[in-house]
């Protein structure tokens, strides 16, 4: 069964600290993996998109890694800011099957001053 | 340039009623996809339209339907509403249909929050 699991479900960190969010998937065939940031009451905003051949991609203080062999991805946030408080959603794209995108349920991050 | 516009932002309906949600994509974008987001299930794909044709469909009952107009604007309809349909409905637009192959970015709207009572 195609699934995307994210951990932790929620996380609280102090401003300025780093953190890493995890995404494990069992989607096959795999095409790509995206990380989105969703602020409360808003739609998701794309942070990174990685295909099979890419194992790291950065967007400012956000760095995503992908290990296609172990089917794991992580999103590392450096020097967190209050504005990083949001839900982070991992999405895996597949070129086969009925569903083109399988979404994780997200990690809710809270950054405290 | 204007983003993806969804109307209305909030909606309250009673069980058994029907509802129509609207989505105006970014100018020039021809693909519009719809998603349901609930706290328990997260984001789930409903369907995707391109050039007025449904190209992809998720695993939702037939009560959920959509259409796309020649100007790429899209509407989603839910008939015979159930309490479990309460959710944030998001629409996203893209230049082309993305068959899961990655490189077309999707831009999401802020969503319509539907509450069924």
Coordinates of N, CA, C and O in Angstrom, one line a residue, chain A residues 3-108:
Chain A
X3 N 2.1 4.6 1.0 CA 1.9 5.4 2.2 C 3.1 6.3 2.4 O 4.2 6.1 2.0
X4 N 2.8 7.5 3.1 CA 3.9 8.4 3.4 C 3.7 8.7 4.9 O 2.6 9.1 5.3
X5 N 4.7 8.4 5.7 CA 4.6 8.7 7.1 C 5.6 9.7 7.6 O 6.8 9.6 7.2
X6 N 5.2 10.6 8.4 CA 6.0 11.7 8.8 C 6.2 11.7 10.4 O 5.3 11.3 11.1
X7 N 7.4 12.0 10.8 CA 7.6 12.1 12.2 C 8.6 13.3 12.5 O 9.4 13.6 11.7
X8 N 8.5 13.8 13.7 CA 7.4 13.6 14.7 C 6.1 14.2 14.2 O 6.1 15.0 13.2
X9 N 5.0 14.0 14.9 CA 3.7 14.6 14.6 C 3.8 16.1 14.9 O 3.2 16.9 14.2
X10 N 4.4 16.4 16.0 CA 4.6 17.8 16.4 C 5.9 18.0 17.1 O 6.5 17.0 17.6
X11 N 6.4 19.2 17.1 CA 7.7 19.5 17.6 C 7.7 21.0 18.1 O 7.2 21.9 17.4
X12 N 8.3 21.2 19.2 CA 8.5 22.5 19.8 C 10.0 22.8 20.0 O 10.6 22.0 20.6
X13 N 10.4 23.9 19.4 CA 11.9 24.2 19.5 C 12.0 25.7 19.9 O 11.1 26.5 19.6
X14 N 13.2 26.1 20.4 CA 13.4 27.5 20.7 C 14.0 28.2 19.4 O 14.7 27.6 18.6
X15 N 13.7 29.4 19.3 CA 14.2 30.2 18.2 C 15.7 30.2 18.1 O 16.4 30.2 19.1
X16 N 16.2 30.0 16.9 CA 17.6 29.9 16.7 C 18.2 28.5 16.6 O 19.3 28.3 16.1
X17 N 17.4 27.5 17.1 CA 17.8 26.1 17.1 C 17.5 25.5 15.7 O 16.7 26.0 15.0
X18 N 18.2 24.4 15.5 CA 18.0 23.6 14.3 C 17.1 22.5 14.6 O 16.9 22.1 15.7
X19 N 16.4 22.0 13.5 CA 15.6 20.8 13.7 C 15.5 20.0 12.4 O 15.8 20.5 11.3
X20 N 15.2 18.7 12.6 CA 15.1 17.8 11.4 C 13.8 17.1 11.4 O 13.4 16.5 12.5
X21 N 13.0 17.1 10.3 CA 11.8 16.4 10.2 C 12.0 15.2 9.3 O 12.7 15.3 8.3
X22 N 11.3 14.2 9.6 CA 11.5 12.9 8.8 C 10.3 12.5 8.0 O 9.1 12.8 8.4
X23 N 10.5 11.9 6.9 CA 9.5 11.4 6.0 C 9.9 10.0 5.5 O 11.0 9.9 4.8
X24 N 9.1 9.0 5.8 CA 9.4 7.7 5.2 C 8.2 7.3 4.3 O 7.1 7.5 4.6
X25 N 8.5 6.7 3.2 CA 7.5 6.4 2.2 C 7.6 4.9 1.7 O 8.7 4.3 1.7
X26 N 6.5 4.4 1.2 CA 6.5 3.1 0.6 C 5.8 3.2 -0.8 O 5.2 2.2 -1.2
X27 N 5.9 4.4 -1.4 CA 5.3 4.6 -2.7 C 6.1 4.0 -3.8 O 7.3 4.1 -3.8
X28 N 5.4 3.3 -4.7 CA 6.0 2.7 -5.8 C 5.1 2.7 -7.0 O 3.9 2.4 -6.8
X29 N 5.6 3.0 -8.2 CA 6.9 3.5 -8.5 C 7.1 4.9 -8.0 O 6.2 5.7 -8.2
X30 N 8.3 5.2 -7.6 CA 8.6 6.5 -7.1 C 9.0 7.5 -8.2 O 9.7 7.1 -9.1
X31 N 8.5 8.7 -8.2 CA 8.9 9.7 -9.2 C 9.6 10.9 -8.5 O 10.6 11.3 -9.0
X32 N 9.0 11.4 -7.5 CA 9.5 12.6 -6.9 C 9.0 12.8 -5.5 O 8.0 12.2 -5.1
X33 N 9.7 13.7 -4.8 CA 9.3 14.0 -3.4 C 9.3 15.5 -3.2 O 10.3 16.1 -3.5
X34 N 8.3 16.0 -2.6 CA 8.2 17.4 -2.3 C 8.0 17.7 -0.8 O 7.3 16.9 -0.2
X35 N 8.5 18.8 -0.4 CA 8.2 19.3 0.9 C 7.4 20.6 0.8 O 7.8 21.5 0.0
X36 N 6.3 20.7 1.5 CA 5.5 21.9 1.6 C 5.5 22.5 3.0 O 5.5 21.7 4.0
X37 N 5.4 23.8 3.0 CA 5.1 24.5 4.3 C 3.7 25.0 4.3 O 3.3 25.7 3.3
X38 N 3.0 24.8 5.3 CA 1.6 25.3 5.4 C 1.4 26.1 6.7 O 1.4 25.5 7.8
X39 N 1.2 27.4 6.5 CA 0.8 28.2 7.6 C -0.6 28.0 8.0 O -1.4 27.7 7.1
X40 N -1.0 28.3 9.2 CA -2.4 28.1 9.6 C -3.3 28.9 8.8 O -3.1 30.1 8.6
X41 N -4.3 28.3 8.3 CA -5.3 29.0 7.5 C -4.9 29.4 6.1 O -5.6 30.1 5.4
X42 N -3.8 28.9 5.6 CA -3.3 29.1 4.3 C -3.1 27.8 3.5 O -3.1 26.8 4.1
X43 N -2.9 28.0 2.2 CA -2.6 26.8 1.4 C -1.1 26.5 1.5 O -0.3 27.3 1.9
X44 N -0.7 25.2 1.2 CA 0.7 24.8 1.3 C 1.5 25.6 0.2 O 1.1 25.9 -0.8
X45 N 2.8 25.8 0.6 CA 3.7 26.5 -0.3 C 4.9 25.5 -0.5 O 5.5 25.0 0.5
X46 N 5.3 25.4 -1.7 CA 6.4 24.4 -2.0 C 7.7 24.9 -1.5 O 8.1 26.1 -1.7
X47 N 8.5 24.0 -0.9 CA 9.8 24.3 -0.4 C 10.9 23.7 -1.3 O 11.8 24.4 -1.8
X48 N 10.7 22.4 -1.5 CA 11.7 21.7 -2.4 C 11.0 20.6 -3.2 O 10.0 20.1 -2.8
X49 N 11.6 20.3 -4.3 CA 11.1 19.1 -5.1 C 12.4 18.4 -5.5 O 13.3 18.9 -6.0
X50 N 12.4 17.0 -5.3 CA 13.5 16.2 -5.6 C 13.1 15.0 -6.4 O 12.0 14.4 -6.1
X51 N 13.8 14.7 -7.4 CA 13.6 13.5 -8.2 C 14.5 12.4 -7.7 O 15.3 12.6 -6.8
X52 N 14.3 11.2 -8.4 CA 15.1 10.0 -7.9 C 16.6 10.2 -7.9 O 17.2 9.7 -7.0
X53 N 17.1 11.0 -8.8 CA 18.5 11.1 -8.9 C 19.1 12.2 -8.0 O 20.4 12.3 -7.9
X54 N 18.3 13.0 -7.3 CA 18.8 14.0 -6.4 C 18.8 13.6 -5.0 O 17.8 13.0 -4.5
X55 N 19.8 13.9 -4.2 CA 19.8 13.5 -2.8 C 19.8 14.6 -1.9 O 19.8 14.4 -0.6
X56 N 19.9 15.8 -2.4 CA 19.8 17.0 -1.5 C 19.4 18.2 -2.3 O 19.8 18.4 -3.4
X57 N 18.6 19.1 -1.6 CA 18.2 20.3 -2.3 C 18.0 21.3 -1.2 O 17.3 21.0 -0.2
X58 N 18.4 22.5 -1.4 CA 18.3 23.6 -0.4 C 17.4 24.7 -0.9 O 17.4 25.0 -2.1
X59 N 16.8 25.4 0.0 CA 16.0 26.6 -0.2 C 16.1 27.5 1.0 O 15.4 27.4 2.0
X60 N 17.1 28.3 0.9 CA 17.4 29.2 2.1 C 17.9 28.3 3.3 O 18.8 27.5 3.2
X61 N 17.2 28.5 4.4 CA 17.5 27.8 5.6 C 16.9 26.4 5.6 O 17.1 25.6 6.6
X62 N 16.2 26.0 4.5 CA 15.6 24.7 4.5 C 16.5 23.8 3.6 O 16.8 24.2 2.4
X63 N 16.8 22.6 4.0 CA 17.6 21.6 3.2 C 16.9 20.3 3.3 O 16.7 19.7 4.4
X64 N 16.5 19.8 2.2 CA 15.9 18.5 2.1 C 16.9 17.4 1.6 O 17.7 17.7 0.7
X65 N 16.8 16.2 2.1 CA 17.7 15.1 1.7 C 16.7 14.0 1.3 O 15.6 13.8 1.8
X66 N 17.2 13.2 0.4 CA 16.5 12.0 -0.1 C 17.4 10.8 -0.2 O 18.5 10.9 -0.8
X67 N 17.0 9.7 0.4 CA 17.7 8.4 0.2 C 16.7 7.5 -0.5 O 15.8 6.9 0.2
X68 N 16.8 7.3 -1.8 CA 15.8 6.5 -2.5 C 15.9 5.0 -2.2 O 15.0 4.3 -2.4
X69 N 17.1 4.6 -1.7 CA 17.3 3.2 -1.4 C 16.5 2.8 -0.1 O 15.9 1.8 -0.1
X70 N 16.6 3.7 0.9 CA 15.9 3.4 2.1 C 14.5 4.0 2.1 O 13.8 3.8 3.1
X71 N 14.2 4.8 1.1 CA 12.9 5.4 1.0 C 12.6 6.4 2.2 O 11.6 6.3 2.8
X72 N 13.6 7.2 2.4 CA 13.5 8.2 3.5 C 13.9 9.6 3.0 O 14.8 9.7 2.2
X73 N 13.3 10.6 3.6 CA 13.7 11.9 3.3 C 13.6 12.7 4.6 O 12.9 12.3 5.5
X74 N 14.4 13.8 4.7 CA 14.4 14.6 5.8 C 14.4 16.1 5.4 O 14.9 16.4 4.3
X75 N 13.9 16.9 6.2 CA 13.9 18.4 6.0 C 14.6 19.0 7.2 O 14.1 18.8 8.3
X76 N 15.7 19.6 7.0 CA 16.5 20.2 8.0 C 16.3 21.7 8.0 O 16.4 22.4 6.9
X77 N 15.9 22.3 9.1 CA 15.7 23.7 9.2 C 16.8 24.3 10.1 O 17.0 23.9 11.3
X78 N 17.5 25.2 9.6 CA 18.7 25.8 10.3 C 18.3 27.2 10.9 O 17.6 27.9 10.3
X79 N 18.8 27.4 12.1 CA 18.6 28.7 12.7 C 17.1 29.1 12.7 O 16.8 30.1 12.1
X80 N 16.3 28.3 13.3 CA 14.8 28.5 13.2 C 14.4 29.9 13.6 O 15.0 30.6 14.4
X81 N 13.3 30.4 12.9 CA 12.7 31.7 13.2 C 11.3 31.5 13.6 O 10.7 30.4 13.3
X82 N 10.7 32.5 14.3 CA 9.3 32.4 14.7 C 8.4 32.1 13.5 O 7.4 31.4 13.6
X83 N 8.8 32.6 12.3 CA 7.9 32.4 11.1 C 8.0 31.0 10.6 O 7.3 30.7 9.6
X84 N 8.9 30.2 11.1 CA 8.9 28.8 10.7 C 7.8 28.0 11.3 O 7.6 26.8 10.9
X85 N 7.1 28.5 12.3 CA 6.0 27.8 12.9 C 4.9 27.6 11.8 O 4.4 28.5 11.3
X86 N 4.7 26.3 11.6 CA 3.8 25.9 10.5 C 3.7 24.4 10.5 O 4.4 23.7 11.3
X87 N 2.9 23.9 9.6 CA 2.9 22.4 9.3 C 3.8 22.2 8.1 O 3.7 22.9 7.2
X88 N 4.6 21.1 8.2 CA 5.4 20.7 7.0 C 4.9 19.4 6.5 O 4.9 18.4 7.2
X89 N 4.6 19.4 5.2 CA 4.0 18.2 4.6 C 4.9 17.6 3.6 O 5.5 18.3 2.7
X90 N 5.1 16.3 3.6 CA 5.9 15.6 2.7 C 4.9 14.9 1.7 O 3.9 14.3 2.1
X91 N 5.2 15.0 0.4 CA 4.4 14.5 -0.7 C 5.2 13.7 -1.6 O 6.2 14.2 -2.1
X92 N 4.8 12.5 -1.9 CA 5.5 11.7 -2.9 C 4.7 11.5 -4.1 O 3.5 11.2 -4.1
X93 N 5.3 11.7 -5.3 CA 4.7 11.6 -6.5 C 5.0 10.2 -7.2 O 6.1 9.7 -7.0
X94 N 4.0 9.7 -7.8 CA 4.2 8.4 -8.5 C 3.6 8.4 -9.9 O 2.6 9.0 -10.1
X95 N 4.3 7.9 -10.8 CA 3.8 7.9 -12.2 C 2.9 6.7 -12.5 O 2.3 6.6 -13.6
X96 N 2.7 5.8 -11.5 CA 1.8 4.7 -11.7 C 0.6 4.7 -10.8 O 0.6 5.5 -9.8
X97 N -0.4 4.0 -11.1 CA -1.5 3.9 -10.2 C -2.5 5.0 -10.4 O -2.4 5.9 -11.2
X98 N -3.5 5.0 -9.5 CA -4.6 5.9 -9.7 C -4.2 7.3 -9.1 O -4.6 8.3 -9.6
X99 N -3.5 7.3 -8.0 CA -3.2 8.5 -7.3 C -1.8 9.0 -7.7 O -0.9 8.2 -7.5
X100 N -1.7 10.2 -8.2 CA -0.4 10.7 -8.6 C 0.4 11.2 -7.4 O 1.6 11.2 -7.5
X101 N -0.3 11.6 -6.4 CA 0.4 12.2 -5.2 C -0.1 11.6 -4.0 O -1.3 11.5 -3.8
X102 N 0.8 11.2 -3.1 CA 0.4 10.6 -1.8 C 1.0 11.6 -0.7 O 2.2 11.8 -0.7
X103 N 0.1 12.0 0.1 CA 0.5 13.1 1.1 C 0.7 12.5 2.5 O 0.0 11.6 2.9
X104 N 1.8 13.0 3.2 CA 1.9 12.7 4.6 C 1.0 13.5 5.4 O 0.4 14.5 4.8
X105 N 0.7 13.2 6.6 CA -0.2 14.0 7.5 C 0.5 15.2 8.1 O -0.1 16.0 8.7
X106 N 1.8 15.3 7.9 CA 2.5 16.5 8.3 C 3.1 16.5 9.7 O 2.7 15.7 10.5
X107 N 4.0 17.4 9.9 CA 4.6 17.7 11.2 C 4.3 19.1 11.5 O 4.6 20.0 10.8
X108 N 3.7 19.3 12.7 CA 3.4 20.6 13.2 C 4.6 21.2 14.0 O 4.9 20.6 15.1

